[in-house]
mmCIF file of C-alpha atoms and ligand atoms in Angstrom:
data_model
loop_
_atom_site.group_PDB
_atom_site.id
_atom_site.type_symbol
_atom_site.label_atom_id
_atom_site.label_comp_id
_atom_site.label_asym_id
_atom_site.label_seq_id
_atom_site.Cartn_x
_atom_site.Cartn_y
_atom_site.Cartn_z
ATOM 1 C CA UNK A 14 194.029 107.589 50.281
ATOM 2 C CA UNK A 15 190.338 106.599 49.972
ATOM 3 C CA UNK A 16 189.419 102.944 50.677
ATOM 4 C CA UNK A 17 187.097 101.970 47.828
ATOM 5 C CA UNK A 18 185.466 99.230 49.831
ATOM 6 C CA UNK A 19 184.331 101.537 52.794
ATOM 7 C CA UNK A 20 183.526 104.197 50.421
ATOM 8 C CA UNK A 21 181.354 101.794 48.328
ATOM 9 C CA UNK A 22 179.701 100.552 51.417
ATOM 10 C CA UNK A 23 178.903 104.092 52.383
ATOM 11 C CA UNK A 24 177.512 104.794 49.144
ATOM 12 C CA UNK A 25 175.160 101.562 49.109
ATOM 13 C CA UNK A 26 173.215 102.713 52.309
ATOM 14 C CA UNK A 27 173.795 106.313 53.451
ATOM 15 C CA UNK A 28 172.067 106.070 56.463
ATOM 16 C CA UNK A 29 173.061 108.619 59.161
ATOM 17 C CA UNK A 30 175.240 106.051 61.098
ATOM 18 C CA UNK A 31 176.759 105.184 57.883
ATOM 19 C CA UNK A 32 177.503 108.705 56.970
ATOM 20 C CA UNK A 33 178.883 109.255 60.500
ATOM 21 C CA UNK A 34 181.174 106.035 60.215
ATOM 22 C CA UNK A 35 182.748 107.450 57.270
ATOM 23 C CA UNK A 36 183.289 110.939 58.883
ATOM 24 C CA UNK A 37 184.818 108.874 61.874
ATOM 25 C CA UNK A 38 187.641 107.769 59.513
ATOM 26 C CA UNK A 39 189.023 111.211 59.070
ATOM 27 C CA UNK A 40 187.572 113.400 61.888
ATOM 28 C CA UNK A 41 188.285 112.645 65.679
ATOM 29 C CA UNK A 42 185.737 113.414 68.084
ATOM 30 C CA UNK A 43 182.956 116.033 67.674
ATOM 31 C CA UNK A 44 180.298 113.400 67.641
ATOM 32 C CA UNK A 45 177.264 115.995 68.078
ATOM 33 C CA UNK A 46 178.508 117.713 64.873
ATOM 34 C CA UNK A 47 178.937 114.579 63.032
ATOM 35 C CA UNK A 48 175.355 113.157 64.135
ATOM 36 C CA UNK A 49 173.693 116.510 63.226
ATOM 37 C CA UNK A 50 175.083 116.724 59.860
ATOM 38 C CA UNK A 51 174.654 113.042 59.015
ATOM 39 C CA UNK A 52 170.898 113.445 59.787
ATOM 40 C CA UNK A 53 170.704 116.744 57.849
ATOM 41 C CA UNK A 54 172.250 115.037 54.839
ATOM 42 C CA UNK A 55 170.212 111.926 55.071
ATOM 43 C CA UNK A 56 166.924 113.955 55.196
ATOM 44 C CA UNK A 57 168.183 115.830 52.379
ATOM 45 C CA UNK A 58 168.524 112.621 50.398
ATOM 46 C CA UNK A 59 165.302 111.170 51.349
ATOM 47 C CA UNK A 60 163.526 114.212 50.061
ATOM 48 C CA UNK A 61 165.187 113.696 46.634
ATOM 49 C CA UNK A 62 163.300 110.480 46.017
ATOM 50 C CA UNK A 63 160.049 111.796 47.504
ATOM 51 C CA UNK A 64 157.279 112.213 45.077
ATOM 52 C CA UNK A 65 154.547 114.658 46.203
ATOM 53 C CA UNK A 66 152.199 112.454 47.984
ATOM 54 C CA UNK A 67 150.619 114.525 50.471
ATOM 55 C CA UNK A 68 150.115 118.054 51.380
ATOM 56 C CA UNK A 69 152.843 118.044 53.988
ATOM 57 C CA UNK A 70 155.686 119.825 52.414
ATOM 58 C CA UNK A 71 159.083 118.995 54.170
ATOM 59 C CA UNK A 72 160.892 122.193 54.595
ATOM 60 C CA UNK A 73 164.757 121.968 54.354
ATOM 61 C CA UNK A 74 166.646 122.534 57.654
ATOM 62 C CA UNK A 75 169.897 124.324 56.893
ATOM 63 C CA UNK A 76 172.772 123.736 59.114
ATOM 64 C CA UNK A 77 175.166 126.031 61.040
ATOM 65 C CA UNK A 78 178.293 124.585 62.416
ATOM 66 C CA UNK A 79 179.872 126.506 65.254
ATOM 67 C CA UNK A 80 183.239 125.738 67.055
ATOM 68 C CA UNK A 81 186.656 127.113 67.983
ATOM 69 C CA UNK A 82 189.384 127.416 65.388
ATOM 70 C CA UNK A 83 191.255 124.457 64.180
ATOM 71 C CA UNK A 84 188.750 121.800 65.467
ATOM 72 C CA UNK A 85 187.319 120.140 62.442
ATOM 73 C CA UNK A 86 184.789 122.410 60.867
ATOM 74 C CA UNK A 87 186.243 122.686 57.546
ATOM 75 C CA UNK A 88 187.450 119.161 57.726
ATOM 76 C CA UNK A 89 184.307 117.842 58.368
ATOM 77 C CA UNK A 90 182.679 119.407 55.472
ATOM 78 C CA UNK A 91 185.200 118.492 53.127
ATOM 79 C CA UNK A 92 185.215 115.021 54.144
ATOM 80 C CA UNK A 93 181.409 115.089 53.771
ATOM 81 C CA UNK A 94 181.756 116.363 50.184
ATOM 82 C CA UNK A 95 183.597 113.195 49.236
ATOM 83 C CA UNK A 96 180.668 110.944 49.860
ATOM 84 C CA UNK A 97 177.922 113.330 48.753
ATOM 85 C CA UNK A 98 175.408 111.833 46.526
ATOM 86 C CA UNK A 99 174.435 115.154 45.324
ATOM 87 C CA UNK A 100 176.513 118.050 43.632
ATOM 88 C CA UNK A 101 178.382 119.700 46.509
ATOM 89 C CA UNK A 102 180.045 123.037 46.112
ATOM 90 C CA UNK A 103 182.193 125.134 48.659
ATOM 91 C CA UNK A 104 182.196 128.928 49.172
ATOM 92 C CA UNK A 105 184.158 131.185 51.456
ATOM 93 C CA UNK A 106 182.107 133.986 52.962
ATOM 94 C CA UNK A 107 185.584 136.126 53.545
ATOM 95 C CA UNK A 108 185.992 136.085 49.602
ATOM 96 C CA UNK A 109 182.278 136.751 49.097
ATOM 97 C CA UNK A 110 182.610 139.884 51.378
ATOM 98 C CA UNK A 111 185.666 141.202 49.548
ATOM 99 C CA UNK A 112 183.988 140.777 46.335
ATOM 100 C CA UNK A 113 182.459 143.906 44.595
ATOM 101 C CA UNK A 114 180.116 141.682 42.668
ATOM 102 C CA UNK A 115 178.350 139.690 45.264
ATOM 103 C CA UNK A 116 175.503 138.514 43.085
ATOM 104 C CA UNK A 117 177.611 137.470 40.461
ATOM 105 C CA UNK A 118 179.549 135.426 42.833
ATOM 106 C CA UNK A 119 176.540 133.872 44.134
ATOM 107 C CA UNK A 120 175.252 133.110 40.508
ATOM 108 C CA UNK A 121 178.892 131.423 39.996
ATOM 109 C CA UNK A 122 178.311 129.191 42.973
ATOM 110 C CA UNK A 123 175.051 127.831 41.483
ATOM 111 C CA UNK A 124 176.687 127.584 38.040
ATOM 112 C CA UNK A 125 179.289 125.511 39.901
ATOM 113 C CA UNK A 126 176.618 123.216 41.091
ATOM 114 C CA UNK A 127 175.256 122.874 37.698
ATOM 115 C CA UNK A 128 178.630 122.012 36.522
ATOM 116 C CA UNK A 129 178.999 119.257 39.236
ATOM 117 C CA UNK A 130 175.481 117.965 38.034
ATOM 118 C CA UNK A 131 176.924 117.955 34.360
ATOM 119 C CA UNK A 132 174.369 120.146 33.269
ATOM 120 C CA UNK A 133 171.419 118.380 34.882
ATOM 121 C CA UNK A 134 169.514 121.294 36.320
ATOM 122 C CA UNK A 135 166.952 119.037 38.337
ATOM 123 C CA UNK A 136 170.085 117.450 40.050
ATOM 124 C CA UNK A 137 171.860 120.720 40.499
ATOM 125 C CA UNK A 138 168.729 122.076 42.282
ATOM 126 C CA UNK A 139 169.044 119.510 44.974
ATOM 127 C CA UNK A 140 172.644 120.154 45.723
ATOM 128 C CA UNK A 141 174.469 121.158 48.999
ATOM 129 C CA UNK A 142 176.210 124.491 49.283
ATOM 130 C CA UNK A 143 178.783 124.720 52.129
ATOM 131 C CA UNK A 144 179.584 128.233 52.806
ATOM 132 C CA UNK A 145 182.700 128.403 55.366
ATOM 133 C CA UNK A 146 183.868 131.284 57.671
ATOM 134 C CA UNK A 147 180.246 132.550 57.616
ATOM 135 C CA UNK A 148 181.080 134.657 60.887
ATOM 136 C CA UNK A 149 183.225 136.879 58.980
ATOM 137 C CA UNK A 150 179.896 138.405 57.726
ATOM 138 C CA UNK A 151 178.934 139.849 60.891
ATOM 139 C CA UNK A 152 178.033 143.452 60.963
ATOM 140 C CA UNK A 153 179.652 145.867 63.055
ATOM 141 C CA UNK A 154 178.071 148.891 64.425
ATOM 142 C CA UNK A 155 178.979 152.085 62.903
ATOM 143 C CA UNK A 156 180.478 150.395 59.846
ATOM 144 C CA UNK A 157 179.195 151.613 56.340
ATOM 145 C CA UNK A 158 176.717 149.087 54.979
ATOM 146 C CA UNK A 159 178.338 148.902 51.787
ATOM 147 C CA UNK A 160 181.580 147.712 53.202
ATOM 148 C CA UNK A 161 180.333 145.290 55.589
ATOM 149 C CA UNK A 162 179.336 141.450 55.443
ATOM 150 C CA UNK A 163 175.679 142.437 56.115
ATOM 151 C CA UNK A 164 175.531 143.134 52.231
ATOM 152 C CA UNK A 165 176.572 139.516 51.673
ATOM 153 C CA UNK A 166 174.182 138.274 54.257
ATOM 154 C CA UNK A 167 171.209 139.964 52.183
ATOM 155 C CA UNK A 168 172.285 138.521 49.191
ATOM 156 C CA UNK A 169 172.524 134.934 50.601
ATOM 157 C CA UNK A 170 169.189 135.351 52.105
ATOM 158 C CA UNK A 171 167.430 135.240 48.773
ATOM 159 C CA UNK A 172 169.070 131.998 47.792
ATOM 160 C CA UNK A 173 168.897 130.415 51.121
ATOM 161 C CA UNK A 174 165.170 130.155 50.990
ATOM 162 C CA UNK A 175 163.250 129.903 47.647
ATOM 163 C CA UNK A 176 164.615 132.040 44.725
ATOM 164 C CA UNK A 177 164.725 131.552 41.089
ATOM 165 C CA UNK A 178 167.795 132.992 39.886
ATOM 166 C CA UNK A 179 168.449 133.608 36.200
ATOM 167 C CA UNK A 180 171.554 132.022 35.014
ATOM 168 C CA UNK A 181 172.560 133.326 31.786
ATOM 169 C CA UNK A 182 169.663 134.122 29.315
ATOM 170 C CA UNK A 183 168.092 130.970 29.158
ATOM 171 C CA UNK A 184 168.184 129.007 32.408
ATOM 172 C CA UNK A 185 166.478 129.620 35.902
ATOM 173 C CA UNK A 186 167.848 127.860 39.004
ATOM 174 C CA UNK A 187 165.356 127.423 41.679
ATOM 175 C CA UNK A 188 166.901 127.342 45.128
ATOM 176 C CA UNK A 189 164.159 125.891 47.168
ATOM 177 C CA UNK A 190 165.885 122.482 47.635
ATOM 178 C CA UNK A 191 169.434 123.430 47.850
ATOM 179 C CA UNK A 192 170.740 122.498 51.374
ATOM 180 C CA UNK A 193 173.075 125.224 52.936
ATOM 181 C CA UNK A 194 175.619 124.235 55.513
ATOM 182 C CA UNK A 195 177.522 127.207 56.950
ATOM 183 C CA UNK A 196 180.400 127.098 59.525
ATOM 184 C CA UNK A 197 182.289 129.497 61.538
ATOM 185 C CA UNK A 198 184.497 130.002 64.468
ATOM 186 C CA UNK A 199 182.103 132.959 66.013
ATOM 187 C CA UNK A 200 185.074 134.236 68.299
ATOM 188 C CA UNK A 201 183.209 135.805 71.362
ATOM 189 C CA UNK A 202 179.791 134.078 70.914
ATOM 190 C CA UNK A 203 180.468 131.942 73.866
ATOM 191 C CA UNK A 204 180.540 135.231 76.191
ATOM 192 C CA UNK A 205 177.077 136.365 74.646
ATOM 193 C CA UNK A 206 175.692 132.564 75.160
ATOM 194 C CA UNK A 207 177.198 132.542 78.779
ATOM 195 C CA UNK A 208 175.430 135.819 79.477
ATOM 196 C CA UNK A 209 172.365 134.684 78.435
ATOM 197 C CA UNK A 210 172.185 131.170 80.120
ATOM 198 C CA UNK A 211 168.434 130.551 80.896
ATOM 199 C CA UNK A 212 168.664 127.696 83.132
ATOM 200 C CA UNK A 213 171.271 128.978 85.473
ATOM 201 C CA UNK A 214 173.347 126.805 87.735
ATOM 202 C CA UNK A 215 170.833 123.964 88.797
ATOM 203 C CA UNK A 216 172.680 121.019 89.960
ATOM 204 C CA UNK A 217 171.630 117.677 89.183
ATOM 205 C CA UNK A 218 172.743 114.371 90.495
ATOM 206 C CA UNK A 219 173.263 111.784 87.893
ATOM 207 C CA UNK A 220 175.879 112.156 85.040
ATOM 208 C CA UNK A 221 173.064 111.920 82.270
ATOM 209 C CA UNK A 222 170.804 114.663 83.495
ATOM 210 C CA UNK A 223 173.911 116.799 84.274
ATOM 211 C CA UNK A 224 174.997 116.281 80.459
ATOM 212 C CA UNK A 225 171.333 117.137 79.337
ATOM 213 C CA UNK A 226 171.353 120.416 81.324
ATOM 214 C CA UNK A 227 174.840 121.288 79.928
ATOM 215 C CA UNK A 228 173.501 120.635 76.521
ATOM 216 C CA UNK A 229 170.449 122.914 76.887
ATOM 217 C CA UNK A 230 172.690 125.616 78.707
ATOM 218 C CA UNK A 231 175.463 125.692 75.933
ATOM 219 C CA UNK A 232 172.707 125.990 73.302
ATOM 220 C CA UNK A 233 173.171 128.716 70.978
ATOM 221 C CA UNK A 234 170.022 130.717 70.387
ATOM 222 C CA UNK A 235 169.154 132.922 67.415
ATOM 223 C CA UNK A 236 169.145 135.951 69.692
ATOM 224 C CA UNK A 237 172.894 135.168 70.456
ATOM 225 C CA UNK A 238 173.451 135.249 66.817
ATOM 226 C CA UNK A 239 171.849 138.610 66.228
ATOM 227 C CA UNK A 240 173.899 140.005 69.071
ATOM 228 C CA UNK A 241 177.074 138.733 67.327
ATOM 229 C CA UNK A 242 176.135 140.316 64.143
ATOM 230 C CA UNK A 243 174.093 138.223 62.055
ATOM 231 C CA UNK A 244 171.096 139.665 60.798
ATOM 232 C CA UNK A 245 167.776 138.142 62.200
ATOM 233 C CA UNK A 246 166.499 136.765 58.848
ATOM 234 C CA UNK A 247 169.692 135.256 58.228
ATOM 235 C CA UNK A 248 170.265 133.656 61.517
ATOM 236 C CA UNK A 249 166.563 132.383 61.208
ATOM 237 C CA UNK A 250 167.398 130.719 57.965
ATOM 238 C CA UNK A 251 170.037 128.369 59.684
ATOM 239 C CA UNK A 252 167.576 126.464 62.211
ATOM 240 C CA UNK A 253 169.941 123.610 62.971
ATOM 241 C CA UNK A 254 172.983 124.434 65.010
ATOM 242 C CA UNK A 255 175.687 121.944 65.793
ATOM 243 C CA UNK A 256 178.615 122.822 68.035
ATOM 244 C CA UNK A 257 182.100 121.720 67.796
ATOM 245 C CA UNK A 258 184.081 121.480 70.882
ATOM 246 C CA UNK A 259 187.623 122.340 72.060
ATOM 247 C CA UNK A 260 189.818 119.178 71.530
ATOM 248 C CA UNK A 261 191.335 117.587 74.436
ATOM 249 C CA UNK A 262 194.825 116.555 74.836
ATOM 250 C CA UNK A 263 193.887 112.816 74.301
ATOM 251 C CA UNK A 264 191.854 113.714 71.096
ATOM 252 C CA UNK A 265 194.869 115.847 69.791
ATOM 253 C CA UNK A 266 197.199 112.851 70.234
ATOM 254 C CA UNK A 267 194.687 110.496 68.423
ATOM 255 C CA UNK A 268 194.467 113.071 65.498
ATOM 256 C CA UNK A 269 198.168 112.690 64.813
ATOM 257 C CA UNK A 270 197.805 108.820 64.510
ATOM 258 C CA UNK A 271 194.146 107.577 63.769
ATOM 259 C CA UNK A 272 192.652 109.265 60.622
ATOM 260 C CA UNK A 273 193.484 107.680 57.322
ATOM 261 C CA UNK A 274 195.674 110.504 56.204
ATOM 262 C CA UNK A 275 197.002 111.281 59.678
ATOM 263 C CA UNK A 276 200.372 113.218 60.134
ATOM 264 C CA UNK A 277 202.086 110.132 61.439
ATOM 265 C CA UNK A 278 200.745 108.277 58.359
ATOM 266 C CA UNK A 279 201.973 110.711 55.912
ATOM 267 C CA UNK A 280 205.345 110.943 57.350
ATOM 268 C CA UNK A 281 205.786 107.066 57.514
ATOM 269 C CA UNK A 282 204.623 106.875 53.876
ATOM 270 C CA UNK A 283 207.253 109.696 52.973
ATOM 271 C CA UNK A 284 209.958 107.818 54.606
ATOM 272 C CA UNK A 285 208.965 104.439 53.349
ATOM 273 C CA UNK A 286 209.627 105.800 49.823
ATOM 274 C CA UNK A 287 213.138 106.151 50.809
ATOM 275 C CA UNK A 288 213.284 102.547 52.176
ATOM 276 C CA UNK A 289 213.160 103.676 56.066
ATOM 277 C CA UNK A 290 210.696 102.638 58.591
ATOM 278 C CA UNK A 291 209.591 105.228 61.071
ATOM 279 C CA UNK A 292 208.616 104.457 64.384
ATOM 280 C CA UNK A 293 207.215 107.162 66.777
ATOM 281 C CA UNK A 294 206.495 106.127 70.318
ATOM 282 C CA UNK A 295 203.069 106.846 72.130
ATOM 283 C CA UNK A 296 204.859 109.325 74.473
ATOM 284 C CA UNK A 297 205.928 111.507 71.609
ATOM 285 C CA UNK A 298 202.196 112.010 70.578
ATOM 286 C CA UNK A 299 201.288 112.742 74.166
ATOM 287 C CA UNK A 300 204.108 115.388 74.486
ATOM 288 C CA UNK A 301 203.069 117.080 71.211
ATOM 289 C CA UNK A 302 199.522 117.133 72.235
ATOM 290 C CA UNK A 303 200.458 118.673 75.401
ATOM 291 C CA UNK A 304 202.199 121.543 73.539
ATOM 292 C CA UNK A 305 199.467 122.069 70.924
ATOM 293 C CA UNK A 306 196.984 122.215 73.881
ATOM 294 C CA UNK A 307 198.719 125.233 75.125
ATOM 295 C CA UNK A 308 198.703 126.893 71.758
ATOM 296 C CA UNK A 309 195.024 127.001 71.502
ATOM 297 C CA UNK A 310 194.500 126.678 67.798
ATOM 298 C CA UNK A 311 192.967 123.255 67.997
ATOM 299 C CA UNK A 312 194.778 120.671 65.858
ATOM 300 C CA UNK A 313 196.348 123.266 63.620
ATOM 301 C CA UNK A 314 199.740 123.389 65.381
ATOM 302 C CA UNK A 315 200.177 119.624 65.613
ATOM 303 C CA UNK A 316 201.713 119.375 62.025
ATOM 304 C CA UNK A 317 204.327 122.121 62.774
ATOM 305 C CA UNK A 318 205.459 120.598 65.916
ATOM 306 C CA UNK A 319 205.755 117.035 64.463
ATOM 307 C CA UNK A 320 207.650 118.291 61.259
ATOM 308 C CA UNK A 321 209.918 120.196 63.239
ATOM 309 C CA UNK A 322 210.877 117.278 65.343
ATOM 310 C CA UNK A 323 211.241 115.122 62.288
ATOM 311 C CA UNK A 324 213.558 117.886 60.556
ATOM 312 C CA UNK A 325 217.004 116.425 61.413
ATOM 313 C CA UNK A 326 215.782 112.942 60.282
ATOM 314 C CA UNK A 327 214.366 114.290 56.905
ATOM 315 C CA UNK A 328 217.679 116.280 56.652
ATOM 316 C CA UNK A 329 220.127 113.222 57.101
ATOM 317 C CA UNK A 330 218.237 110.455 55.741
ATOM 318 C CA UNK A 331 218.753 111.114 51.973
ATOM 319 C CA UNK A 332 222.501 111.135 52.436
ATOM 320 C CA UNK A 333 222.521 107.787 54.397
ATOM 321 C CA UNK A 334 221.562 104.915 52.544
ATOM 322 C CA UNK A 335 222.449 102.476 55.255
ATOM 323 C CA UNK A 336 219.577 103.847 57.653
ATOM 324 C CA UNK A 337 216.902 101.261 57.606
ATOM 325 C CA UNK A 338 214.765 102.675 60.774
ATOM 326 C CA UNK A 339 214.205 105.695 62.650
ATOM 327 C CA UNK A 340 213.019 105.534 66.136
ATOM 328 C CA UNK A 341 211.799 108.431 68.302
ATOM 329 C CA UNK A 342 210.875 107.694 71.740
ATOM 330 C CA UNK A 343 210.600 111.349 73.223
ATOM 331 C CA UNK A 344 210.308 114.868 71.715
ATOM 332 C CA UNK A 345 213.148 115.710 73.861
ATOM 333 C CA UNK A 346 215.441 113.040 72.740
ATOM 334 C CA UNK A 347 217.516 112.846 69.516
ATOM 335 C CA UNK A 348 216.032 110.413 67.018
ATOM 336 C CA UNK A 349 218.033 107.224 66.616
ATOM 337 C CA UNK A 350 218.927 106.218 63.165
ATOM 338 C CA UNK A 351 218.999 102.421 62.877
ATOM 339 C CA UNK A 352 221.069 100.782 59.869
HETATM 340 N N1 ATP B 625 188.438 116.790 65.000
HETATM 341 C C1 ATP B 625 189.457 116.763 64.160
HETATM 342 N N2 ATP B 625 189.753 115.365 63.660
HETATM 343 C C2 ATP B 625 191.086 115.287 62.948
HETATM 344 N N3 ATP B 625 191.820 116.348 62.306
HETATM 345 C C3 ATP B 625 191.404 117.578 62.887
HETATM 346 C C4 ATP B 625 190.277 117.778 63.802
HETATM 347 N N4 ATP B 625 190.195 119.126 63.900
HETATM 348 C C5 ATP B 625 191.126 119.681 63.251
HETATM 349 N N5 ATP B 625 191.727 118.820 62.447
HETATM 350 C C6 ATP B 625 193.191 119.041 61.860
HETATM 351 O O1 ATP B 625 193.408 120.501 61.802
HETATM 352 C C7 ATP B 625 193.356 121.095 60.525
HETATM 353 C C8 ATP B 625 192.358 122.286 60.685
HETATM 354 O O2 ATP B 625 191.009 122.013 60.973
HETATM 355 P P1 ATP B 625 189.863 122.714 60.340
HETATM 356 O O3 ATP B 625 190.390 123.360 58.866
HETATM 357 O O4 ATP B 625 188.770 121.876 60.101
HETATM 358 O O5 ATP B 625 189.666 123.779 61.435
HETATM 359 P P2 ATP B 625 188.149 124.637 61.466
HETATM 360 O O6 ATP B 625 187.412 124.201 62.578
HETATM 361 O O7 ATP B 625 187.695 124.742 60.069
HETATM 362 O O8 ATP B 625 189.164 126.186 61.956
HETATM 363 P P3 ATP B 625 188.806 127.644 61.423
HETATM 364 O O9 ATP B 625 187.579 128.254 62.204
HETATM 365 O O10 ATP B 625 190.060 128.366 61.963
HETATM 366 O O11 ATP B 625 188.612 127.541 59.982
HETATM 367 C C9 ATP B 625 192.508 120.065 59.691
HETATM 368 O O12 ATP B 625 193.217 120.119 58.379
HETATM 369 C C10 ATP B 625 193.037 118.675 60.215
HETATM 370 O O13 ATP B 625 194.320 118.345 59.849
HETATM 371 MG MG1 MG B 626 187.715 126.280 58.762
#
């Protein structure tokens, strides 16, 4: 359901703000993460067109997204991949950790980049690799190394900086300019970070100063990541860290309505196909958001609650061709079917 116009505009001039505007159409809130990602991707593009003019070599800045479950990490990167100007591939750390043949899997990842670049190796070497659920690679004390995600961290280390990987018998893939974006929920990291807060509880007056202080205080430090279970070299290769935040009730309500492919839009479309107009009141979204907020799985529970509410409607409508409109005013009232 992409709007070709906005997409074309975004493609014409992919400045950080243009990238963010595109992300805004699909992802609610998470402004910090959007900005960080947009700048990272923009800088990556800029490097592409750059000839070697000086001795200053611009080193890439891989990005790590950290945030609670269901707050938009995967969604952000999926959305980003749709306007990426370079080959973009996604891998899941959980499945990498389960594989016996990690190096083969990583080679396959690079092959997929090459595939997306239609065989153009130079283009593939400037691609973006998104590795999701990276926190699942944490090493646990006492665990056998072979069985743990640490093995995968070591394998990834190599390609995250500069490596020449042999693909088949003829081609070598240089990973120097591949941008890596990693994401994970890092459950428990907040306790580690809180314990290591460097700035204490200094109180500042003005709102802006307070915000800056809070931002510094919540900054995840590489040492926190080691404590969590990432090996130092691995954490060190992810210099840019962006935090995603818990979604507020208000944001949860917006998520059901505002994104281009929001739940509300999807069900409206579905019922429109049956010749029925669906009208759900603001109050309903507020009530669902309230409930979902308590479940503490971010936006993930919204769909289930919304669908459950619509179930009687979805059941009856196909048998009742006279129904033209369905109105729902409250989550705790029967939907009214209007002929
Ligand atoms: N900020 C958001 N804006 C719009 N929709 C969102 C947002 N966050 C989550 N969602 C919705 O919730 C679903 C789950 O989000 P997503 O997969 O991005 O979570 P995640 O942060 O990757 O969580 P996990 O750590 O469990 O993988 C998405 O498919 C999307 O529908
Ligand atoms: Mg995810």
